[in-house]
Coordinates of C-alpha atoms in Angstrom, one line a residue:
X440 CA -88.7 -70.5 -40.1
X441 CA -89.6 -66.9 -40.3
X442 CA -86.6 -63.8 -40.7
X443 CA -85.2 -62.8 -37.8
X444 CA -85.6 -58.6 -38.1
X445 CA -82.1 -57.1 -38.4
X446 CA -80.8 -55.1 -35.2
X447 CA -78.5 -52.2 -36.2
X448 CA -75.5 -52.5 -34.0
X449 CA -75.2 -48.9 -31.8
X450 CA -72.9 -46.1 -33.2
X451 CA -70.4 -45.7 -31.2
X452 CA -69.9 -42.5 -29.1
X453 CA -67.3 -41.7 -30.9
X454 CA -68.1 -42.0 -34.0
X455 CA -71.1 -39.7 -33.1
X456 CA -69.4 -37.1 -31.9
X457 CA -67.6 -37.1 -35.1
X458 CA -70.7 -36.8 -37.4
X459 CA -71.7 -33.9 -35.6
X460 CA -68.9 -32.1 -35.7
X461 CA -68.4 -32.7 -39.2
X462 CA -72.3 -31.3 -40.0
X463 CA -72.0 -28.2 -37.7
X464 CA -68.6 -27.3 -38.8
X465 CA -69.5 -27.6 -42.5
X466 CA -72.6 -25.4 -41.5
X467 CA -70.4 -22.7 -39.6
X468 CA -68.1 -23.0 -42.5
X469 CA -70.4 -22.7 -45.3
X470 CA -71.7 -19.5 -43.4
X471 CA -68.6 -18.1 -42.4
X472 CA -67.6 -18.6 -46.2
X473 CA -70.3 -16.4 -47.6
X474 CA -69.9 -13.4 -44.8
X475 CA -66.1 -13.2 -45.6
X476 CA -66.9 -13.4 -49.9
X477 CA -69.6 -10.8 -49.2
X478 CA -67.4 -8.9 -47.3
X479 CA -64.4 -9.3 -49.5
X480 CA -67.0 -8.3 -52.5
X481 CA -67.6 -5.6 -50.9
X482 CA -64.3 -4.5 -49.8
X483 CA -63.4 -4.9 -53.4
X484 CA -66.0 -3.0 -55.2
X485 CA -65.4 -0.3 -52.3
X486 CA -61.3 -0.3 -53.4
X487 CA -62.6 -0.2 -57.5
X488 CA -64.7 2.7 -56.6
X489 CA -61.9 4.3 -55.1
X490 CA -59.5 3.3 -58.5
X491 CA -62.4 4.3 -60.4
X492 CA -62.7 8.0 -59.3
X493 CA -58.4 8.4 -58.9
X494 CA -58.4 7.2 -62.6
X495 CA -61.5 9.9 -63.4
X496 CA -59.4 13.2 -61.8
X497 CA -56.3 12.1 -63.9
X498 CA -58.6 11.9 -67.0
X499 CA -60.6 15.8 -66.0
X500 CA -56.3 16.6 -65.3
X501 CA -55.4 15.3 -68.8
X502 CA -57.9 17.4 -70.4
X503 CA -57.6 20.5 -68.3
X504 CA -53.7 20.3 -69.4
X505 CA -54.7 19.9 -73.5
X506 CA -57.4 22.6 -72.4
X507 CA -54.8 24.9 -71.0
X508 CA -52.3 24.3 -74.0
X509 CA -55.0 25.2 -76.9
X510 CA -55.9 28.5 -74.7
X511 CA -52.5 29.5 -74.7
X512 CA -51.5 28.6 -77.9
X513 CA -51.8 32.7 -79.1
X514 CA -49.6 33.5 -76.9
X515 CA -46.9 31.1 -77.1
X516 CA -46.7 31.3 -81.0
X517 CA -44.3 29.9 -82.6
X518 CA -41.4 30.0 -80.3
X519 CA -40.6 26.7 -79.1
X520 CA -38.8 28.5 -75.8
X521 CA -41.7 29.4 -74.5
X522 CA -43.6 26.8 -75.4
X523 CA -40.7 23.9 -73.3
X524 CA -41.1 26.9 -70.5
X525 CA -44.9 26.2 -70.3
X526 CA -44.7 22.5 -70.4
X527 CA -41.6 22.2 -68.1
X528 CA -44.2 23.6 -65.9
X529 CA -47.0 21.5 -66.2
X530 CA -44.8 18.6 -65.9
X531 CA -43.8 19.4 -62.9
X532 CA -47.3 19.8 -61.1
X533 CA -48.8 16.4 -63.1
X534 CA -45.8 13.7 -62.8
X535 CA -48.2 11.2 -64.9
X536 CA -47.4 13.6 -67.5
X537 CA -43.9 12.0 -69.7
X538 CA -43.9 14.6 -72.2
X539 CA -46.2 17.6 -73.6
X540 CA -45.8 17.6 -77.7
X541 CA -46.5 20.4 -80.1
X542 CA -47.1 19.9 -84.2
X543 CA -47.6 22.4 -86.4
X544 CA -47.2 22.0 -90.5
X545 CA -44.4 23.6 -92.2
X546 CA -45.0 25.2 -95.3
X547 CA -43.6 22.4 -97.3
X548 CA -46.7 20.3 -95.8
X549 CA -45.0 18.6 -92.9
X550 CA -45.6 18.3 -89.5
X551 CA -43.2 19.7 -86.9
X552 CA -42.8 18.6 -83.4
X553 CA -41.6 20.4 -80.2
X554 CA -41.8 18.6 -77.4
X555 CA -40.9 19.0 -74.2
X556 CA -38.7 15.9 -74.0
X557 CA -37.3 13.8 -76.6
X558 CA -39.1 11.5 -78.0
X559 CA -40.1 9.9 -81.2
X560 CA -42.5 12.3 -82.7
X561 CA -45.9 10.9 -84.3
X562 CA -46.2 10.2 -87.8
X563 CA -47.6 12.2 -90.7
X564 CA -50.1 9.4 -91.0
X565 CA -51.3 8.9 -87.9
X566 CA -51.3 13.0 -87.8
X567 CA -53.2 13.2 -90.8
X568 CA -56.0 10.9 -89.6
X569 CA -57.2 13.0 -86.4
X570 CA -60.3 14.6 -87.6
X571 CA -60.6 18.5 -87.5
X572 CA -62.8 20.3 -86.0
X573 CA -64.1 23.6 -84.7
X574 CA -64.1 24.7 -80.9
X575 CA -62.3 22.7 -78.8
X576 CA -61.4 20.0 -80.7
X577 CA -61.6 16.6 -80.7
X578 CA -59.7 14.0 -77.7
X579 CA -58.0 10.7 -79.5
X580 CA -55.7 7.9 -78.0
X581 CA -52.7 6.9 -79.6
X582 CA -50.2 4.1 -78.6
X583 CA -46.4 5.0 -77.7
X584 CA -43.6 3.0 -76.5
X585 CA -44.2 0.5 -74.0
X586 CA -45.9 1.6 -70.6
X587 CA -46.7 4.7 -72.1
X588 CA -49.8 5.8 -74.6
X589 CA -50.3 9.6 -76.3
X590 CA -53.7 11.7 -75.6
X591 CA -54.0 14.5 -79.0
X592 CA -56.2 17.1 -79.2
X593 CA -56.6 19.5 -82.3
X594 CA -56.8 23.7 -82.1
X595 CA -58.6 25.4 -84.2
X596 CA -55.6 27.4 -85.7
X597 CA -54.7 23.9 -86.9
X598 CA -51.8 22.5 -83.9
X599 CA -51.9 19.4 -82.4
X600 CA -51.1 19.0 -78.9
X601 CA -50.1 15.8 -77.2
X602 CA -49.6 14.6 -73.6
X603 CA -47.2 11.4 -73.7
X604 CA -48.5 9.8 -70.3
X605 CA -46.4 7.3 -68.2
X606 CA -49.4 4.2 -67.6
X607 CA -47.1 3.3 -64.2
X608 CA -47.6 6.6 -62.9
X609 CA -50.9 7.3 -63.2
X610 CA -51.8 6.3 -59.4
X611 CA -49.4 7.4 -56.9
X612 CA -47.7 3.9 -54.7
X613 CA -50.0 4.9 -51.7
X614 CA -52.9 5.2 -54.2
X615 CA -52.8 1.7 -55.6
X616 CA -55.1 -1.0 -54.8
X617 CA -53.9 -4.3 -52.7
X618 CA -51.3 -6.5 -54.3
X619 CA -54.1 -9.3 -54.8
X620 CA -56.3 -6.6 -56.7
X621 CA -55.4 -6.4 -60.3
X622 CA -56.9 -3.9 -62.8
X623 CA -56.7 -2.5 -66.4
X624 CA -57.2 0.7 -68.1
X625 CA -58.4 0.2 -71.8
X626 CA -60.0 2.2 -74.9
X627 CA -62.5 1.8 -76.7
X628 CA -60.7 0.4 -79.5
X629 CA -59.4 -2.1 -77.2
X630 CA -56.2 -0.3 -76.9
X631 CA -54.5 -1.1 -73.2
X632 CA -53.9 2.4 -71.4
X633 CA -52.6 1.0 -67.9
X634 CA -52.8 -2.4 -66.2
X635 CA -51.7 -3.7 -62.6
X636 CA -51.6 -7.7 -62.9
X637 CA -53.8 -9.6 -60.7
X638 CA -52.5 -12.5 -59.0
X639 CA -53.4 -15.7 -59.7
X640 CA -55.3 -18.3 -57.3
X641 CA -54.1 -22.0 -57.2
X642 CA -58.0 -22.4 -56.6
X643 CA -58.8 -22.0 -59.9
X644 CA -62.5 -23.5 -60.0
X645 CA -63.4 -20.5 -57.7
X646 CA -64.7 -17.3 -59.9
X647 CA -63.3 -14.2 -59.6
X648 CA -64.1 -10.7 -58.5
X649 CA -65.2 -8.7 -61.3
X650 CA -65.8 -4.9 -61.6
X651 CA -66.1 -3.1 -64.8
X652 CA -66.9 0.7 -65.4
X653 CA -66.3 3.6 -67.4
X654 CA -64.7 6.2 -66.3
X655 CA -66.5 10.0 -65.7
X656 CA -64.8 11.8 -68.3
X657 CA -67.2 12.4 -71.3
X658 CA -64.0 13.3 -73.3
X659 CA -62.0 9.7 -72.5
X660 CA -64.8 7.6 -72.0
X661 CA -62.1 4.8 -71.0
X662 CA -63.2 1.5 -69.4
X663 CA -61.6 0.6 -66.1
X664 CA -61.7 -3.3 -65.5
X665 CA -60.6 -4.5 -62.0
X666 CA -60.6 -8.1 -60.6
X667 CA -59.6 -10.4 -57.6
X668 CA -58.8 -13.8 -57.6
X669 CA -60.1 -15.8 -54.4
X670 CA -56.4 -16.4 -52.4
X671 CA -56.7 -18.9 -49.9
X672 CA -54.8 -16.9 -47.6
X673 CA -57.7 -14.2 -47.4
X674 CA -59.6 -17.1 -45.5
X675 CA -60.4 -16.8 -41.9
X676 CA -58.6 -19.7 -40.8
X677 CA -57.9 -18.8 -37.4
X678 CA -61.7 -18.1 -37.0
X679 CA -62.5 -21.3 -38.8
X680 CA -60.3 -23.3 -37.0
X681 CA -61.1 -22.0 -33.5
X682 CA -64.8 -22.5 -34.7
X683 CA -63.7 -26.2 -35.3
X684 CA -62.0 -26.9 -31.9
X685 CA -65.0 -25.4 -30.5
X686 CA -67.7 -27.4 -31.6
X687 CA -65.6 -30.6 -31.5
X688 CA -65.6 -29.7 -27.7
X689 CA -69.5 -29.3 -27.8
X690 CA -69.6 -31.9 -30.4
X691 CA -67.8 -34.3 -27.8
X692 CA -70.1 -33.1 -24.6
X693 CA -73.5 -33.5 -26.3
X694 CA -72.8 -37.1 -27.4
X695 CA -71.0 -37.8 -23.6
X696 CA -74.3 -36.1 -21.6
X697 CA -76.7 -38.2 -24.4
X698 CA -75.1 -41.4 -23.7
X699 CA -75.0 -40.8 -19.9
X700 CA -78.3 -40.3 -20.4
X701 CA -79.3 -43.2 -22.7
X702 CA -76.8 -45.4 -20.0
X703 CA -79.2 -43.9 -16.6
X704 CA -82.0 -44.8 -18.7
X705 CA -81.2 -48.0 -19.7
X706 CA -79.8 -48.5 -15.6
X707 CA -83.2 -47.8 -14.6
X708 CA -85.1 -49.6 -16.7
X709 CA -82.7 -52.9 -16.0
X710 CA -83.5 -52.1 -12.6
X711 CA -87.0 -51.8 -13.1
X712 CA -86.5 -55.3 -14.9
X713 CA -84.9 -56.5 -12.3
X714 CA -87.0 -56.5 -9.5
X715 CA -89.8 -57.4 -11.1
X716 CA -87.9 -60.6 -12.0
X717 CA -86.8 -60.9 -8.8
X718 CA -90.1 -60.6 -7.8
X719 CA -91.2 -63.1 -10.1
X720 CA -88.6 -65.7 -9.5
X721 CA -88.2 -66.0 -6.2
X722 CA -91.2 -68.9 -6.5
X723 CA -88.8 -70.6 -8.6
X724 CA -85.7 -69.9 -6.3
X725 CA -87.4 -71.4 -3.7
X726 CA -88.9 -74.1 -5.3
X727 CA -85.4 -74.9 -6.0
X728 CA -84.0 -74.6 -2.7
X729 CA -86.8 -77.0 -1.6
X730 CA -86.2 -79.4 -4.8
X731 CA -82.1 -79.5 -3.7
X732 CA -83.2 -80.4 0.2
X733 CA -85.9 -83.0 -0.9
X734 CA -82.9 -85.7 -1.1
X735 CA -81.3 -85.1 2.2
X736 CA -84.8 -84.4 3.5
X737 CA -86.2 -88.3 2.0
X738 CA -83.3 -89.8 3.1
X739 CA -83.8 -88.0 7.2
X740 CA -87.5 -89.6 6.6
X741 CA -86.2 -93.1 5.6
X742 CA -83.6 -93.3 8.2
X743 CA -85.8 -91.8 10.9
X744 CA -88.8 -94.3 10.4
X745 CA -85.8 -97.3 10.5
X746 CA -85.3 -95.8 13.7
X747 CA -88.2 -96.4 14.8
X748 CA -88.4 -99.5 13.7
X749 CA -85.2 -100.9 14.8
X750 CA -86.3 -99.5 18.7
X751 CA -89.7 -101.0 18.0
X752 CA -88.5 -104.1 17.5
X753 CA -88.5 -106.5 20.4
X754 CA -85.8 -107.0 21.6
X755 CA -84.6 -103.7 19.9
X756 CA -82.0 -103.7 17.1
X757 CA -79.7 -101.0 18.9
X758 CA -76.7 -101.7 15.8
X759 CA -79.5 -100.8 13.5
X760 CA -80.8 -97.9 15.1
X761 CA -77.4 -96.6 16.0
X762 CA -76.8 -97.2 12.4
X763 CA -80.1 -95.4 11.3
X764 CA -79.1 -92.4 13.6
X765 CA -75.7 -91.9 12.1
X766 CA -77.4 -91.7 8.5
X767 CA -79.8 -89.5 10.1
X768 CA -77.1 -87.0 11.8
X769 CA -75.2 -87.2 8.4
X770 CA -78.4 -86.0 6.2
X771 CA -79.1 -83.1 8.4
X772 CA -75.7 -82.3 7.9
X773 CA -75.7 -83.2 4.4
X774 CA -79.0 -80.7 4.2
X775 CA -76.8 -77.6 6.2
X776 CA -74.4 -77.8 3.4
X777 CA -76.5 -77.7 0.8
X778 CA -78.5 -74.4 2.1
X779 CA -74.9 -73.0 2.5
X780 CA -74.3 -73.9 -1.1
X781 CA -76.9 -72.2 -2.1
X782 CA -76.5 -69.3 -0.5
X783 CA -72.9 -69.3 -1.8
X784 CA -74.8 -69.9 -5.4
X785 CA -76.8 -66.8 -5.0
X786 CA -73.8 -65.2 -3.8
X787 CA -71.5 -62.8 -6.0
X788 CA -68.3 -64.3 -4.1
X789 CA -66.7 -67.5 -5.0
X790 CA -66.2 -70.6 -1.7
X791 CA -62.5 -70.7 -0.8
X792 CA -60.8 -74.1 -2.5
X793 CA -59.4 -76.5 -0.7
X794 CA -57.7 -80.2 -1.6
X795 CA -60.3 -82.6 -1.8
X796 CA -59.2 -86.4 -2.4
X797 CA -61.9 -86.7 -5.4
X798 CA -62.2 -90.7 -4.9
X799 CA -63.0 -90.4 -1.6
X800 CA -65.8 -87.8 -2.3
X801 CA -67.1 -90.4 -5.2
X802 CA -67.6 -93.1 -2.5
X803 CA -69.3 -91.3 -0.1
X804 CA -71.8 -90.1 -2.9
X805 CA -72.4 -93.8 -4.1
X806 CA -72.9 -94.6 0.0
X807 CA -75.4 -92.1 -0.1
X808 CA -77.8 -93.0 -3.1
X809 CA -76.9 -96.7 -2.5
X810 CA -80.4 -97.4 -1.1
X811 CA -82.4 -95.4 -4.0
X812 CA -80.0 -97.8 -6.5
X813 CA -80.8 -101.1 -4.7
X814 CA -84.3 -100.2 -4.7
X815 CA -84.3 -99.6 -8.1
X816 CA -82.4 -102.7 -9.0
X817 CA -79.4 -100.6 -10.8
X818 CA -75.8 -102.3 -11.4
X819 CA -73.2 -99.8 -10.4
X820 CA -70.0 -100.9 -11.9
X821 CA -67.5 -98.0 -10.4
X822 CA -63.5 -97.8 -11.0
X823 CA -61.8 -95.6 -8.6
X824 CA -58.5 -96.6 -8.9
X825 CA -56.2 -95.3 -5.4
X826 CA -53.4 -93.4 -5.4
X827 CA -54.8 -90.5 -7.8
X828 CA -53.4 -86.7 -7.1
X829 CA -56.0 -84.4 -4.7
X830 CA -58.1 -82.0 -6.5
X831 CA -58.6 -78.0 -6.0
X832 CA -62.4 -77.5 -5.0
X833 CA -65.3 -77.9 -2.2
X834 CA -66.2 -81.0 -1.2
X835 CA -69.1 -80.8 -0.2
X836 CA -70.1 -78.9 -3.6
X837 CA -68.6 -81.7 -5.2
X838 CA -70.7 -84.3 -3.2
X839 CA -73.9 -82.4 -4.0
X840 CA -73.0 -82.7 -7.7
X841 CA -72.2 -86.5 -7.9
X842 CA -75.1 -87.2 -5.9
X843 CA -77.4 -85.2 -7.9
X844 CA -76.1 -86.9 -10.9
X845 CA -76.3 -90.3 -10.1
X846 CA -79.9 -89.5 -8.7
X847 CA -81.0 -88.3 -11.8
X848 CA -79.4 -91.4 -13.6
X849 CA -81.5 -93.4 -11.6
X850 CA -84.6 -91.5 -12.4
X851 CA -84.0 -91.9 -16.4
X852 CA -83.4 -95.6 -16.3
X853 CA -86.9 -96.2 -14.1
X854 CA -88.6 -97.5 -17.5
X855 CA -85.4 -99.7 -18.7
X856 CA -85.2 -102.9 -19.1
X857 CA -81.1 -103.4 -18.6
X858 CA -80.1 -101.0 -15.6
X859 CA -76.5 -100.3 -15.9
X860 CA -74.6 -97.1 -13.9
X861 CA -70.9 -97.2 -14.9
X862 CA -68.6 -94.7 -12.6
X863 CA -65.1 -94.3 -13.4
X864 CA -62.3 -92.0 -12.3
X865 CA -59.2 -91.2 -14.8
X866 CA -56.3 -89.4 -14.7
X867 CA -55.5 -86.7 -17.3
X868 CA -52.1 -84.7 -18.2
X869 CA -53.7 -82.0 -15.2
X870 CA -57.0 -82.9 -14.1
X871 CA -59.3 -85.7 -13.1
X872 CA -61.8 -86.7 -15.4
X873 CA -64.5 -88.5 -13.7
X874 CA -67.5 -90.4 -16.2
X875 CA -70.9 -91.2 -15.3
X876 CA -72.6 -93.2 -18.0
X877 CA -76.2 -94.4 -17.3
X878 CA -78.4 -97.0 -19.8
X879 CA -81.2 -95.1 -19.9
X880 CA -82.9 -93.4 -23.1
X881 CA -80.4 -90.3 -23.6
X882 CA -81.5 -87.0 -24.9
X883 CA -81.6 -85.1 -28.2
X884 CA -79.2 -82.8 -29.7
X885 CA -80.9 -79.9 -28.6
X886 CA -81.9 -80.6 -25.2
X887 CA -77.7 -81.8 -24.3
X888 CA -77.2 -77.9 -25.8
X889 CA -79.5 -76.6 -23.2
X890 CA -79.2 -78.5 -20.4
X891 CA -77.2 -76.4 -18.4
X892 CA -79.5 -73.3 -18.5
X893 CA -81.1 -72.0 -15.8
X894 CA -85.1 -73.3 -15.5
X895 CA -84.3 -76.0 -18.5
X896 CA -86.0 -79.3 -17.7
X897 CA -86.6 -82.6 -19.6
X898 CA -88.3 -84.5 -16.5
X899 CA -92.2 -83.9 -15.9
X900 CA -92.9 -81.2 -13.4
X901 CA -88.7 -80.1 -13.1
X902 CA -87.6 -76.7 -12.0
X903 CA -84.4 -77.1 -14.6
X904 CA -82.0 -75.7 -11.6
X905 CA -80.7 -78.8 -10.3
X906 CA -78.0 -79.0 -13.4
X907 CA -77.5 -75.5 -13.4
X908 CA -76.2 -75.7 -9.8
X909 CA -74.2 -78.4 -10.7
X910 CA -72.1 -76.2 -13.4
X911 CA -71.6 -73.6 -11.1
X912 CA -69.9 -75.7 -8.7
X913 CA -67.7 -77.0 -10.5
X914 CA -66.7 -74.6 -12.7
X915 CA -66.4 -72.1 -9.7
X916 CA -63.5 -74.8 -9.0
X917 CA -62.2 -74.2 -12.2
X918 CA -63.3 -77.3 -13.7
X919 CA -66.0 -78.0 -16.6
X920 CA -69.3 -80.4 -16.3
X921 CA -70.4 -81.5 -19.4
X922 CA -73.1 -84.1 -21.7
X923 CA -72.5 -86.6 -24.1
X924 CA -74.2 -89.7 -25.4
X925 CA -73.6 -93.2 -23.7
X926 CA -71.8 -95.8 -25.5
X927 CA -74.6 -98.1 -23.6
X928 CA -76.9 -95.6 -25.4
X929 CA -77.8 -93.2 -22.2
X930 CA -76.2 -89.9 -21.1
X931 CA -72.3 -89.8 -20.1
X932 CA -71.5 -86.6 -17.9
X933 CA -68.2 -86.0 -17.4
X934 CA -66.7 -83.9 -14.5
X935 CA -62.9 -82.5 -15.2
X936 CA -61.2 -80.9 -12.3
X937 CA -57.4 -79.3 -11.9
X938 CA -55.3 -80.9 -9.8
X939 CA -53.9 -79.3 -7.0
X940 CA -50.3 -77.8 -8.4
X941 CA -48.6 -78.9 -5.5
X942 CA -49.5 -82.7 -6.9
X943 CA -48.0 -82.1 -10.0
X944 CA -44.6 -81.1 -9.1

């Protein structure tokens, strides 16, 4: 047996709503992620920049100060009042400034300090290593205490002067960068001038902002570092999640208008479908019509030509033909009834119920196909015991069913040797169950399974819709019609109806 192809089962609307919003937000936020880093990148360079050229003017300050000191160093000779005077003065216009030192050696080979504030003066050591030179001297770093670090520059009538700078006051409150922007000030040694701590980022697989520069000064060639950790709050949420609402909306509207679409498209194509099979099985329909009136219509044909007969005969059999015409009368009848159950069968709405006495209805179906069973030299051994509860239904469905039934019973014991039609009527805990067992040949497994469906047929030259009426009868009455195999070795339908309720209380 060859491999049925697999059908992928539909995704459902909303699950596609979902994957599309998921890719276009995750497109919109990838975007939107690299416009805010490129414009935080560039925010932050702009800021360094701006750290950068602050941090240059208090470098040209510091050695316009040490410039200023040296030039005036003739003047100020050796008195330390005037020399406090002149830095007193200075502080005052540079507050970076701590202190302003003076050394000079003594005669016994020491060096001196005056300073303009106390502070622990410099060591003969450290002193002794600044190199000497000509002009305006040399610049050199030195550490100090804690937050602080000394600038030194040599005269050339052999002082050294020495600007203690505060590191915290080199950039004014209003000058320094955003809290989330650190930076550092270093030598080239290594040795750390200034610093503003950066904050760290809980998003720590993120890399940071990094900007690294010297600083304009040819004299204090110092290296200014800055960097900025990625903080989540710098994120344009609000932008990202408005985004998000957005194209869930559109998300959510695409995928409605598509499948309103795909839903009109399949609509139109059922409809296309359906008229041609309309068109294609109305044939059928009325081939079945005319296969459902073909009893009645026989049995008008047999009763009419005893008419005639029974008039014909000399003298004339009037009980017989009076008998003839009631059978005639009750077949056209019969015939009405079953084009109004068809009609009902082709119609949407279900035939009001009533309370049918269900033994009453088996009777007048065996009366009906007595003939064709004579004929055919079939036993009928029926139990219909009295007294049994009324049923909910239509009779005259239910007539049609139990005469098409035994009719076909007939039909498949025509080649049997041992003719046997056993009818019986039973009581269950809410329902009557009544059994039609023929002798006949039965059928397979897999006709019994489809013997209900519509255009199914195991008899030569069958429309299949005569069974298929049947079941919708009776289970329009809320009852079930169904196939088994004969313990005489033929087919045993069984018809279960509901009792009327009333009959149960």
């Amino acid at each position: 047996m060859p491999a049925q192809p697999m059908r992928l089962k539909p995704v459902p609307l909303w699950l596609s709503a979902l994957l599309v919003w998921l890719g276009l937000s995750l497109a919109y936020a990838t975007w939107l992620l690299g416009e805010q880093r490129a414009a935080t990148l560039e925010a932050f360079e702009t800021q360094s920049r701006i750290v950068h050229r602050l941090l240059t003017q208090r470098a040209e300050q510091h050695e316009a100060i040490l410039a200023a000191l040296i030039a005036a160093e003739l003047s100020m000779g050796t008195s330390s009042g005037l020399f406090e005077t002149f830095a007193a003065s200075l502080q005052r216009a540079y507050p970076q400034v701590a202190s302003i030192e003076r050394y000079r050696k003594t005669a016994q080979g020491r060096w001196q300090q005056i300073a303009s504030q106390p502070t622990l003066p410099l060591s003969d050591g450290v002193l002794e290593a600044l190199p000497e030179r000509s002009g305006e001297g040399s610049l050199n770093v030195a550490a100090a205490e804690p937050g602080h670090y000394r600038l030194l520059r040599s005269s050339q009538h052999g002082s050294i002067f020495a600007l203690r700078i505060a590191s915290e006051r080199l950039l004014q409150p209003e000058e320094l960068p955003p809290p989330f922007m650190g930076a550092e000030l270093s030598a080239s040694d290594g040795l750390l001038l200034w610093q503003l701590p950066v904050r760290q980022s809980s998003w720590t697989g993120l890399a940071p902002l990094l900007f690294s520069k010297h600083l304009g000064s040819q004299s204090q060639p110092f290296v200014l570092t800055s960097r900025q950790a990625p903080l989540p709050e710098q994120l344009p949420w609000l932008r990202l999640g408005m985004a998000s609402a957005m194209l869930l909306l559109v998300s959510l509207l695409s995928c409605w208008a598509l499948e309103q679409y795909r839903q009109s498209s399949i609509a139109r194509r059922q409809l296309a479908l359906a008229q041609a099979s309309r068109i294609n099985t109305m044939g059928e329909l009325a081939a079945g019509i005319a296969h459902e009136l073909n009893q009645p219509l026989a049995a008008m044909l047999a009763n009419s030509q005893a008419l005639a007969n029974f008039i014909a005969d000399d003298p004339p059999d009037l009980p017989g033909a009076q008998q003839a015409a009631g059978n005639l009368a009750r077949q056209a009848k019969r015939a009405g009834a079953i084009v109004h159950r068809l009609r009902q069968f082709m119609s949407p709405h279900t035939p009001q119920a009533e309370s049918v006495e269900l033994r009453g209805v088996v009777e007048g179906a065996l009366g009906l196909t007595r003939e064709t069973l004579r004929r055919q030299q079939i036993k009928v051994h029926a139990s219909l015991p009295s007294g049994l509860p009324p049923v909910l239904g239509d009779a005259i469905g239910f007539e049609q069913v139990l005469v098409n039934l035994l009719l076909n019973a007939a039909e498949a014991m025509g080649g049997q040797p041992l003719r046997r039609l056993d009818v019986s009527l039973t009581r269950e805990a809410r329902s009557l169950r009544l059994d039609i067992a023929d002798s006949g040949p039965g059928l397979s497994s897999e006709a019994a399974s489809r013997l209900f469906e519509p255009f199914f047929t195991t008899k030569q030259g069958g429309l299949g819709l005569g069974l298929t009426i049947c079941s919708s009868i009776i289970e329009q009455a809320g009852g079930q019609l169904s196939v088994a195999s004969s313990p005489a070795g033929g087919c045993l339908f069984s018809v279960t109806l509901p009792i009327v309720m009333e009959a149960l209380d």
